[in-house]
PDB file of C-alpha atoms in Angstrom:
ATOM      1  CA  MET D   1       0.000   0.000   0.000  1.00 66.00           C
ATOM      2  CA  LEU D   2       2.891   2.376   0.642  1.00 73.00           C
ATOM      3  CA  ALA D   3       3.943   1.793  -2.956  1.00 77.00           C
ATOM      4  CA  VAL D   4       0.612   3.278  -4.072  1.00 83.00           C
ATOM      5  CA  VAL D   5       1.460   6.567  -2.368  1.00 84.00           C
ATOM      6  CA  HIS D   6       5.040   6.669  -3.637  1.00 84.00           C
ATOM      7  CA  SER D   7       4.023   5.686  -7.170  1.00 85.00           C
ATOM      8  CA  THR D   8       1.250   8.294  -7.260  1.00 86.00           C
ATOM      9  CA  VAL D   9       3.768  10.975  -6.299  1.00 86.00           C
ATOM     10  CA  ALA D  10       6.198   9.703  -8.943  1.00 87.00           C
ATOM     11  CA  ALA D  11       3.517   9.455 -11.666  1.00 86.00           C
ATOM     12  CA  PRO D  12       0.699  11.825 -10.599  1.00 88.00           C
ATOM     13  CA  LEU D  13      -1.344  11.658 -13.799  1.00 91.00           C
ATOM     14  CA  ILE D  14      -1.564   7.873 -13.846  1.00 89.00           C
ATOM     15  CA  GLY D  15      -1.979   7.660 -10.071  1.00 89.00           C
ATOM     16  CA  ALA D  16      -4.717  10.281  -9.880  1.00 90.00           C
ATOM     17  CA  GLY D  17      -6.642   8.746 -12.756  1.00 91.00           C
ATOM     18  CA  MET D  18      -6.482   5.222 -11.364  1.00 91.00           C
ATOM     19  CA  LEU D  19      -7.346   6.293  -7.803  1.00 91.00           C
ATOM     20  CA  LEU D  20     -10.277   8.474  -8.861  1.00 93.00           C
ATOM     21  CA  THR D  21     -11.653   5.689 -11.041  1.00 92.00           C
ATOM     22  CA  PHE D  22     -11.175   3.069  -8.335  1.00 90.00           C
ATOM     23  CA  PHE D  23     -12.871   5.016  -5.549  1.00 91.00           C
ATOM     24  CA  GLY D  24     -15.569   6.326  -7.865  1.00 92.00           C
ATOM     25  CA  LEU D  25     -16.509   2.799  -8.927  1.00 89.00           C
ATOM     26  CA  MET D  26     -16.288   1.652  -5.310  1.00 87.00           C
ATOM     27  CA  TRP D  27     -18.776   4.392  -4.384  1.00 90.00           C
ATOM     28  CA  LEU D  28     -21.102   3.187  -7.142  1.00 90.00           C
ATOM     29  CA  GLU D  29     -20.544  -0.462  -6.233  1.00 84.00           C
ATOM     30  CA  ARG D  30     -21.789   0.092  -2.691  1.00 83.00           C
ATOM     31  CA  ARG D  31     -24.954   1.510  -4.221  1.00 86.00           C
ATOM     32  CA  ASN D  32     -25.273  -1.423  -6.645  1.00 84.00           C
ATOM     33  CA  ALA D  33     -24.703   0.870  -9.616  1.00 85.00           C
ATOM     34  CA  ALA D  34     -21.132   0.074 -10.696  1.00 82.00           C
ATOM     35  CA  PRO D  35     -20.858  -0.922 -14.380  1.00 87.00           C
ATOM     36  CA  LEU D  36     -17.657  -2.914 -13.702  1.00 86.00           C
ATOM     37  CA  PRO D  37     -15.437  -3.851 -10.738  1.00 84.00           C
ATOM     38  CA  PRO D  38     -13.325  -0.977  -9.345  1.00 87.00           C
ATOM     39  CA  LEU D  39     -10.017  -2.757  -9.953  1.00 87.00           C
ATOM     40  CA  ILE D  40     -10.832  -3.452 -13.615  1.00 89.00           C
ATOM     41  CA  GLY D  41     -11.858   0.162 -14.088  1.00 91.00           C
ATOM     42  CA  ALA D  42      -8.629   1.408 -12.513  1.00 91.00           C
ATOM     43  CA  MET D  43      -6.583  -0.936 -14.699  1.00 91.00           C
ATOM     44  CA  LEU D  44      -8.314   0.241 -17.892  1.00 93.00           C
ATOM     45  CA  THR D  45      -8.045   3.904 -16.892  1.00 92.00           C
ATOM     46  CA  GLY D  46      -4.339   3.570 -16.167  1.00 91.00           C
ATOM     47  CA  ALA D  47      -3.757   1.800 -19.485  1.00 91.00           C
ATOM     48  CA  ALA D  48      -5.723   4.476 -21.357  1.00 92.00           C
ATOM     49  CA  ILE D  49      -3.678   7.246 -19.736  1.00 92.00           C
ATOM     50  CA  LEU D  50      -0.441   5.412 -20.490  1.00 89.00           C
ATOM     51  CA  PHE D  51      -1.096   4.914 -24.184  1.00 88.00           C
ATOM     52  CA  GLY D  52      -2.856   8.287 -24.479  1.00 88.00           C
ATOM     53  CA  THR D  53       0.296  10.066 -23.319  1.00 87.00           C
ATOM     54  CA  GLY D  54       2.461   8.382 -25.939  1.00 84.00           C
ATOM     55  CA  PHE D  55       3.629   5.229 -24.185  1.00 84.00           C
ATOM     56  CA  GLN D  56       4.505   2.401 -26.561  1.00 83.00           C
ATOM     57  CA  LEU D  57       5.424  -1.173 -25.842  1.00 80.00           C
ATOM     58  CA  PRO D  58       8.875  -2.074 -27.140  1.00 78.00           C
ATOM     59  CA  SER D  59       9.097  -4.688 -29.862  1.00 77.00           C
ATOM     60  CA  HIS D  60       9.407  -8.244 -28.637  1.00 69.00           C
ATOM     61  CA  THR D  61      12.624  -9.920 -29.746  1.00 69.00           C
ATOM     62  CA  GLY D  62      12.832 -12.681 -27.172  1.00 62.00           C
ATOM     63  CA  GLY D  63      11.628 -15.564 -29.322  1.00 66.00           C
ATOM     64  CA  ALA D  64       8.407 -17.552 -28.959  1.00 74.00           C
ATOM     65  CA  TRP D  65       5.511 -16.222 -26.880  1.00 76.00           C
ATOM     66  CA  ILE D  66       4.752 -19.657 -25.451  1.00 80.00           C
ATOM     67  CA  ALA D  67       7.135 -20.955 -22.809  1.00 76.00           C
ATOM     68  CA  THR D  68       9.222 -23.976 -23.738  1.00 77.00           C
ATOM     69  CA  PRO D  69       9.957 -26.553 -21.014  1.00 76.00           C
ATOM     70  CA  ALA D  70      13.624 -26.910 -20.127  1.00 75.00           C
ATOM     71  CA  LEU D  71      14.838 -30.088 -18.450  1.00 76.00           C
ATOM     72  CA  VAL D  72      17.336 -29.516 -15.647  1.00 75.00           C
ATOM     73  CA  ALA D  73      18.901 -32.419 -13.783  1.00 77.00           C
ATOM     74  CA  PRO D  74      18.476 -32.015 -10.007  1.00 76.00           C
ATOM     75  CA  ARG D  75      21.620 -31.747  -7.916  1.00 79.00           C
ATOM     76  CA  PHE D  76      21.549 -32.293  -4.169  1.00 80.00           C
ATOM     77  CA  ASP D  77      23.693 -29.980  -2.074  1.00 82.00           C
ATOM     78  CA  ILE D  78      23.737 -30.660   1.671  1.00 84.00           C
ATOM     79  CA  HIS D  79      25.050 -27.177   2.408  1.00 81.00           C
ATOM     80  CA  ALA D  80      22.252 -25.521   0.425  1.00 77.00           C
ATOM     81  CA  ILE D  81      19.638 -27.818   1.965  1.00 78.00           C
ATOM     82  CA  SER D  82      20.820 -27.026   5.499  1.00 76.00           C
ATOM     83  CA  GLN D  83      20.679 -23.294   4.779  1.00 74.00           C
ATOM     84  CA  LEU D  84      17.278 -23.276   3.087  1.00 78.00           C
ATOM     85  CA  LEU D  85      15.385 -25.940   5.025  1.00 80.00           C
ATOM     86  CA  LEU D  86      14.630 -24.038   8.242  1.00 77.00           C
ATOM     87  CA  PRO D  87      13.728 -20.682   6.639  1.00 77.00           C
ATOM     88  CA  MET D  88      11.511 -22.475   4.110  1.00 81.00           C
ATOM     89  CA  LEU D  89       9.749 -24.497   6.807  1.00 82.00           C
ATOM     90  CA  ILE D  90       9.136 -21.359   8.853  1.00 78.00           C
ATOM     91  CA  THR D  91       7.877 -19.468   5.820  1.00 78.00           C
ATOM     92  CA  VAL D  92       5.552 -22.242   4.646  1.00 84.00           C
ATOM     93  CA  LEU D  93       4.144 -23.343   8.008  1.00 82.00           C
ATOM     94  CA  PHE D  94       4.116 -20.171  10.082  1.00 76.00           C
ATOM     95  CA  VAL D  95       3.750 -17.451   7.468  1.00 77.00           C
ATOM     96  CA  GLN D  96       1.993 -18.588   4.299  1.00 81.00           C
ATOM     97  CA  ASN D  97      -0.205 -21.378   5.677  1.00 85.00           C
ATOM     98  CA  ALA D  98      -0.878 -19.459   8.890  1.00 81.00           C
ATOM     99  CA  GLN D  99      -2.045 -16.442   6.908  1.00 79.00           C
ATOM    100  CA  GLY D 100      -4.181 -18.594   4.632  1.00 84.00           C
ATOM    101  CA  ILE D 101      -5.847 -20.412   7.522  1.00 85.00           C
ATOM    102  CA  ALA D 102      -6.498 -17.150   9.363  1.00 80.00           C
ATOM    103  CA  VAL D 103      -8.056 -15.612   6.255  1.00 80.00           C
ATOM    104  CA  THR D 104     -10.285 -18.581   5.453  1.00 83.00           C
ATOM    105  CA  ARG D 105     -11.426 -19.039   9.058  1.00 81.00           C
ATOM    106  CA  ALA D 106     -12.194 -15.334   9.375  1.00 76.00           C
ATOM    107  CA  SER D 107     -14.393 -15.709   6.293  1.00 78.00           C
ATOM    108  CA  GLY D 108     -16.386 -18.521   7.874  1.00 82.00           C
ATOM    109  CA  TYR D 109     -14.616 -21.554   6.402  1.00 85.00           C
ATOM    110  CA  ARG D 110     -13.419 -24.400   8.617  1.00 84.00           C
ATOM    111  CA  ALA D 111      -9.846 -24.828   7.415  1.00 81.00           C
ATOM    112  CA  SER D 112      -8.115 -27.829   9.005  1.00 85.00           C
ATOM    113  CA  LEU D 113      -4.544 -27.044  10.073  1.00 85.00           C
ATOM    114  CA  ARG D 114      -3.521 -30.707   9.815  1.00 89.00           C
ATOM    115  CA  LEU D 115      -5.072 -31.215   6.375  1.00 90.00           C
ATOM    116  CA  VAL D 116      -3.568 -27.996   5.021  1.00 89.00           C
ATOM    117  CA  THR D 117      -0.104 -28.907   6.335  1.00 89.00           C
ATOM    118  CA  ILE D 118      -0.184 -32.462   4.951  1.00 91.00           C
ATOM    119  CA  THR D 119      -1.526 -31.334   1.574  1.00 91.00           C
ATOM    120  CA  SER D 120       1.096 -28.607   1.376  1.00 90.00           C
ATOM    121  CA  GLY D 121       3.884 -31.110   2.050  1.00 90.00           C
ATOM    122  CA  VAL D 122       2.625 -33.691  -0.449  1.00 92.00           C
ATOM    123  CA  LEU D 123       2.115 -31.176  -3.270  1.00 90.00           C
ATOM    124  CA  THR D 124       5.479 -29.558  -2.574  1.00 88.00           C
ATOM    125  CA  ALA D 125       7.203 -32.959  -2.778  1.00 87.00           C
ATOM    126  CA  ILE D 126       5.492 -33.630  -6.110  1.00 87.00           C
ATOM    127  CA  SER D 127       6.387 -30.258  -7.639  1.00 84.00           C
ATOM    128  CA  ALA D 128       9.956 -30.113  -6.277  1.00 82.00           C
ATOM    129  CA  PRO D 129      11.557 -32.341  -8.974  1.00 79.00           C
ATOM    130  CA  PHE D 130      10.098 -30.018 -11.611  1.00 78.00           C
ATOM    131  CA  GLY D 131      11.564 -26.891 -10.018  1.00 76.00           C
ATOM    132  CA  GLY D 132       8.286 -25.760  -8.501  1.00 77.00           C
ATOM    133  CA  CYS D 133       8.042 -23.541  -5.452  1.00 82.00           C
ATOM    134  CA  PRO D 134       6.358 -24.794  -2.229  1.00 86.00           C
ATOM    135  CA  SER D 135       2.608 -25.319  -2.445  1.00 87.00           C
ATOM    136  CA  VAL D 136       0.913 -23.271   0.276  1.00 88.00           C
ATOM    137  CA  LEU D 137      -2.464 -21.903   1.311  1.00 86.00           C
ATOM    138  CA  ALA D 138      -1.390 -18.400   0.350  1.00 81.00           C
ATOM    139  CA  GLY D 139      -2.809 -15.629   2.497  1.00 76.00           C
ATOM    140  CA  PRO D 140      -2.965 -12.649   0.093  1.00 77.00           C
ATOM    141  CA  SER D 141      -4.478 -14.527  -2.857  1.00 81.00           C
ATOM    142  CA  ASN D 142      -7.093 -16.222  -0.666  1.00 82.00           C
ATOM    143  CA  ALA D 143      -7.865 -12.908   0.999  1.00 79.00           C
ATOM    144  CA  ILE D 144      -8.623 -11.403  -2.404  1.00 79.00           C
ATOM    145  CA  LEU D 145     -10.798 -14.391  -3.353  1.00 82.00           C
ATOM    146  CA  VAL D 146     -12.956 -14.220  -0.209  1.00 80.00           C
ATOM    147  CA  SER D 147     -13.121 -10.414  -0.031  1.00 73.00           C
ATOM    148  CA  GLY D 148     -16.306 -10.326  -2.094  1.00 69.00           C
ATOM    149  CA  GLY D 149     -18.990 -12.481  -3.640  1.00 70.00           C
ATOM    150  CA  THR D 150     -21.310 -15.053  -2.111  1.00 76.00           C
ATOM    151  CA  HIS D 151     -20.104 -17.184   0.778  1.00 78.00           C
ATOM    152  CA  GLY D 152     -19.834 -20.805  -0.283  1.00 79.00           C
ATOM    153  CA  ARG D 153     -19.188 -19.953  -3.932  1.00 84.00           C
ATOM    154  CA  HIS D 154     -15.682 -18.563  -3.605  1.00 85.00           C
ATOM    155  CA  TYR D 155     -14.358 -21.836  -5.018  1.00 87.00           C
ATOM    156  CA  ILE D 156     -15.502 -20.625  -8.449  1.00 88.00           C
ATOM    157  CA  GLY D 157     -13.100 -17.715  -8.181  1.00 86.00           C
ATOM    158  CA  ALA D 158     -10.369 -20.119  -7.048  1.00 88.00           C
ATOM    159  CA  LEU D 159     -10.959 -22.349 -10.091  1.00 92.00           C
ATOM    160  CA  ILE D 160     -10.856 -19.377 -12.457  1.00 91.00           C
ATOM    161  CA  ALA D 161      -7.690 -18.108 -10.764  1.00 88.00           C
ATOM    162  CA  GLY D 162      -6.126 -21.549 -11.208  1.00 90.00           C
ATOM    163  CA  VAL D 163      -6.925 -21.600 -14.918  1.00 93.00           C
ATOM    164  CA  ILE D 164      -5.470 -18.093 -15.287  1.00 91.00           C
ATOM    165  CA  CYS D 165      -2.305 -19.196 -13.471  1.00 88.00           C
ATOM    166  CA  VAL D 166      -1.918 -22.122 -15.885  1.00 89.00           C
ATOM    167  CA  ALA D 167      -2.380 -19.747 -18.827  1.00 90.00           C
ATOM    168  CA  ILE D 168       0.211 -17.366 -17.375  1.00 88.00           C
ATOM    169  CA  GLY D 169       2.594 -20.292 -17.004  1.00 86.00           C
ATOM    170  CA  LEU D 170       2.129 -21.311 -20.629  1.00 87.00           C
ATOM    171  CA  PHE D 171       2.587 -17.746 -21.844  1.00 87.00           C
ATOM    172  CA  ALA D 172       5.220 -16.855 -19.266  1.00 84.00           C
ATOM    173  CA  THR D 173       7.478 -15.257 -21.869  1.00 83.00           C
ATOM    174  CA  ALA D 174       4.747 -12.874 -22.986  1.00 84.00           C
ATOM    175  CA  CYS D 175       3.692 -12.087 -19.408  1.00 85.00           C
ATOM    176  CA  VAL D 176       7.237 -11.315 -18.293  1.00 84.00           C
ATOM    177  CA  PHE D 177       7.746  -9.130 -21.356  1.00 85.00           C
ATOM    178  CA  LEU D 178       4.527  -7.224 -20.644  1.00 85.00           C
ATOM    179  CA  LEU D 179       5.233  -6.719 -16.935  1.00 85.00           C
ATOM    180  CA  THR D 180       8.793  -5.580 -17.494  1.00 84.00           C
ATOM    181  CA  SER D 181       7.730  -3.223 -20.288  1.00 86.00           C
ATOM    182  CA  LEU D 182       4.962  -1.433 -18.378  1.00 87.00           C
ATOM    183  CA  PRO D 183       5.950   1.405 -16.017  1.00 87.00           C
ATOM    184  CA  GLY D 184       6.642   0.299 -12.461  1.00 86.00           C
ATOM    185  CA  ALA D 185       4.290   2.949 -11.058  1.00 88.00           C
ATOM    186  CA  TYR D 186       1.346   1.473 -12.976  1.00 89.00           C
ATOM    187  CA  ILE D 187       2.070  -2.050 -11.717  1.00 90.00           C
ATOM    188  CA  ALA D 188       2.613  -0.876  -8.122  1.00 89.00           C
ATOM    189  CA  ILE D 189      -0.620   1.126  -7.991  1.00 89.00           C
ATOM    190  CA  LEU D 190      -2.607  -1.725  -9.515  1.00 88.00           C
ATOM    191  CA  ALA D 191      -1.175  -4.233  -7.027  1.00 86.00           C
ATOM    192  CA  GLY D 192      -1.877  -1.927  -4.103  1.00 86.00           C
ATOM    193  CA  LEU D 193      -5.469  -1.317  -5.154  1.00 87.00           C
ATOM    194  CA  ALA D 194      -5.994  -5.078  -5.450  1.00 83.00           C
ATOM    195  CA  MET D 195      -5.264  -5.359  -1.713  1.00 80.00           C
ATOM    196  CA  MET D 196      -7.423  -2.384  -0.698  1.00 78.00           C
ATOM    197  CA  GLY D 197     -10.565  -4.328   0.198  1.00 74.00           C
ATOM    198  CA  VAL D 198      -8.557  -7.037   1.939  1.00 72.00           C
ATOM    199  CA  LEU D 199      -6.769  -4.508   4.141  1.00 74.00           C
ATOM    200  CA  GLU D 200     -10.015  -2.724   4.958  1.00 73.00           C
ATOM    201  CA  LYS D 201     -11.643  -5.897   6.255  1.00 72.00           C
ATOM    202  CA  SER D 202      -8.474  -6.965   8.060  1.00 70.00           C
ATOM    203  CA  PHE D 203      -8.160  -3.656   9.891  1.00 73.00           C
ATOM    204  CA  VAL D 204     -11.818  -3.699  10.930  1.00 72.00           C
ATOM    205  CA  ALA D 205     -11.597  -7.281  12.200  1.00 68.00           C
ATOM    206  CA  ALA D 206      -8.280  -6.744  13.995  1.00 66.00           C
ATOM    207  CA  PHE D 207      -8.847  -3.444  15.753  1.00 68.00           C
ATOM    208  CA  ARG D 208     -12.471  -4.103  16.736  1.00 70.00           C
ATOM    209  CA  SER D 209     -11.478  -7.331  18.462  1.00 68.00           C
ATOM    210  CA  ALA D 210     -10.614  -7.752  22.129  1.00 71.00           C
ATOM    211  CA  LEU D 211      -6.902  -7.906  21.202  1.00 74.00           C
ATOM    212  CA  PRO D 212      -6.116  -4.489  19.701  1.00 75.00           C
ATOM    213  CA  LEU D 213      -2.573  -4.295  21.117  1.00 83.00           C
ATOM    214  CA  SER D 214      -1.492  -7.597  19.558  1.00 83.00           C
ATOM    215  CA  ALA D 215      -3.009  -6.541  16.248  1.00 80.00           C
ATOM    216  CA  MET D 216      -1.149  -3.230  16.363  1.00 82.00           C
ATOM    217  CA  ILE D 217       2.181  -4.942  17.149  1.00 84.00           C
ATOM    218  CA  VAL D 218       1.721  -7.376  14.249  1.00 83.00           C
ATOM    219  CA  PHE D 219       0.915  -4.494  11.907  1.00 80.00           C
ATOM    220  CA  VAL D 220       3.900  -2.366  12.987  1.00 84.00           C
ATOM    221  CA  VAL D 221       6.443  -5.214  12.782  1.00 85.00           C
ATOM    222  CA  THR D 222       5.138  -6.272   9.373  1.00 81.00           C
ATOM    223  CA  LEU D 223       5.333  -2.694   8.145  1.00 79.00           C
ATOM    224  CA  SER D 224       8.962  -2.478   9.287  1.00 81.00           C
ATOM    225  CA  ASP D 225       9.938  -5.090   6.669  1.00 79.00           C
ATOM    226  CA  VAL D 226      12.694  -6.321   8.977  1.00 79.00           C
ATOM    227  CA  THR D 227      14.685  -9.453   8.084  1.00 81.00           C
ATOM    228  CA  LEU D 228      16.325 -11.483  10.852  1.00 79.00           C
ATOM    229  CA  LEU D 229      18.106 -14.829  10.421  1.00 76.00           C
ATOM    230  CA  ASP D 230      17.074 -14.760   6.749  1.00 73.00           C
ATOM    231  CA  VAL D 231      13.399 -14.805   7.786  1.00 75.00           C
ATOM    232  CA  GLY D 232      11.073 -12.011   6.710  1.00 77.00           C
ATOM    233  CA  ALA D 233       8.978  -9.589   8.717  1.00 80.00           C
ATOM    234  CA  ALA D 234       5.721 -11.558   8.470  1.00 77.00           C
ATOM    235  CA  PHE D 235       7.098 -14.344  10.671  1.00 79.00           C
ATOM    236  CA  TRP D 236       8.581 -11.988  13.269  1.00 83.00           C
ATOM    237  CA  ALA D 237       5.326 -10.036  13.314  1.00 84.00           C
ATOM    238  CA  ALA D 238       3.487 -13.233  14.253  1.00 82.00           C
ATOM    239  CA  VAL D 239       6.099 -13.972  16.942  1.00 86.00           C
ATOM    240  CA  ALA D 240       5.835 -10.465  18.399  1.00 87.00           C
ATOM    241  CA  GLY D 241       2.048 -10.543  18.293  1.00 84.00           C
ATOM    242  CA  CYS D 242       1.911 -13.914  20.059  1.00 86.00           C
ATOM    243  CA  PHE D 243       4.342 -12.673  22.721  1.00 87.00           C
ATOM    244  CA  VAL D 244       2.215  -9.600  23.455  1.00 85.00           C
ATOM    245  CA  TYR D 245      -0.930 -11.720  23.480  1.00 84.00           C
ATOM    246  CA  TYR D 246       0.374 -14.288  25.965  1.00 84.00           C
ATOM    247  CA  ALA D 247       2.220 -11.716  28.077  1.00 83.00           C
ATOM    248  CA  ILE D 248      -0.441  -9.019  28.293  1.00 80.00           C
ATOM    249  CA  GLU D 249      -3.790  -9.709  26.659  1.00 75.00           C
ATOM    250  CA  LYS D 250      -4.459 -13.398  27.280  1.00 75.00           C
ATOM    251  CA  ARG D 251      -6.928 -14.097  30.050  1.00 65.00           C
ATOM    252  CA  ARG D 252      -5.420 -16.518  32.542  1.00 49.00           C
ATOM    253  CA  GLU D 253      -7.319 -19.638  33.606  1.00 42.00           C
ATOM    254  CA  GLY D 254      -9.583 -18.891  36.558  1.00 45.00           C
ATOM    255  CA  GLU D 255      -9.198 -15.159  36.071  1.00 48.00           C
ATOM    256  CA  SER D 256     -12.258 -13.013  35.623  1.00 44.00           C
ATOM    257  CA  ILE D 257     -12.889 -11.486  32.232  1.00 43.00           C
ATOM    258  CA  ALA D 258     -10.885  -8.286  31.901  1.00 43.00           C
ATOM    259  CA  TYR D 259     -13.625  -6.449  30.109  1.00 43.00           C
ATOM    260  CA  LEU D 260     -16.726  -6.990  28.046  1.00 43.00           C
ATOM    261  CA  SER D 261     -17.050  -5.254  24.705  1.00 47.00           C
ATOM    262  CA  LEU D 262     -20.438  -4.433  23.304  1.00 47.00           C
ATOM    263  CA  HIS D 263     -20.573  -3.177  19.741  1.00 45.00           C
ATOM    264  CA  ARG D 264     -23.558  -1.066  18.950  1.00 42.00           C
ATOM    265  CA  ALA D 265     -23.993   1.546  16.242  1.00 44.00           C
ATOM    266  CA  GLY D 266     -20.284   1.507  15.521  1.00 47.00           C
ATOM    267  CA  GLN D 267     -19.299   2.248  19.135  1.00 48.00           C
ATOM    268  CA  THR D 268     -17.398   0.053  21.562  1.00 48.00           C
ATOM    269  CA  LEU D 269     -18.413   0.107  25.226  1.00 50.00           C
ATOM    270  CA  ARG D 270     -15.962  -1.440  27.676  1.00 50.00           C
ATOM    271  CA  PHE D 271     -16.892  -2.617  31.155  1.00 46.00           C
ATOM    272  CA  GLN D 272     -14.417  -3.515  33.886  1.00 48.00           C
ATOM    273  CA  PRO D 273     -15.055  -6.564  36.097  1.00 47.00           C
ATOM    274  CA  ASP D 274     -16.279  -4.448  39.032  1.00 47.00           C
ATOM    275  CA  ASP D 275     -18.798  -2.523  36.953  1.00 47.00           C
ATOM    276  CA  GLN D 276     -22.478  -3.251  37.401  1.00 49.00           C
ATOM    277  CA  ILE D 277     -23.954  -4.284  34.058  1.00 48.00           C
ATOM    278  CA  HIS D 278     -27.709  -4.361  33.604  1.00 51.00           C
ATOM    279  CA  LEU D 279     -28.926  -5.812  30.334  1.00 50.00           C
ATOM    280  CA  PRO D 280     -32.621  -5.709  29.431  1.00 50.00           C
ATOM    281  CA  ILE D 281     -34.306  -9.043  28.874  1.00 48.00           C
ATOM    282  CA  ALA D 282     -36.553  -9.182  25.842  1.00 46.00           C
TER     283      ALA D 282
END
């Protein structure tokens, strides 16, 4: 999201056009009057501004548009395995899968931690000989899929996304050429706007919960983009958030509830244990 701000400053015409289109269509969408999704509108507006101001794609001289498989014999390196194994395990289990499970459960789906972990390991083992990356329940992509639409029918979006991913793989040469040819500001703004709805729902769910301090710590550490022991900020954000939760916000066994939160008309009312609470009985 920070890239949206920086890219808009760097390319104000493209940024202003895409942002105005996106928020204008979002305003219409919430009144059931949007002719097309906000992200698609922003993408088309940005492309129109680009080509309207004289931007031209360079000629493609990289060969065929369709990717050609290349066979590479695997080579086992104990030193490389020892260096990559732990960071990869942490990233897959405690970052990617953890994010995916949190997103799906927050959307009302009963994601099994054991099933997700086993499936991730099996699919990763199958794809590894072909040079594939680990198979995970990715948080950002699932968050985009469940951010809209009808509950229980999000699998349709997942199937379509899978088909698109296969098509991108087949035409990888063309996709790489297109992405590297387009201005970085356009790509950054488009990617940031794609996460707008996801972030909105995440912020509302996190900071309206009974654990606002943990949520804030996770957000701040993630935003820092710190890397420690070759592990990214997302993992350390989860570690810091869990530490604050267990050290400060977790209710101990046998301890009275610290406070009760009642949400009404967008307001949060907090009651301490000694307060007298009188609730009307219907």
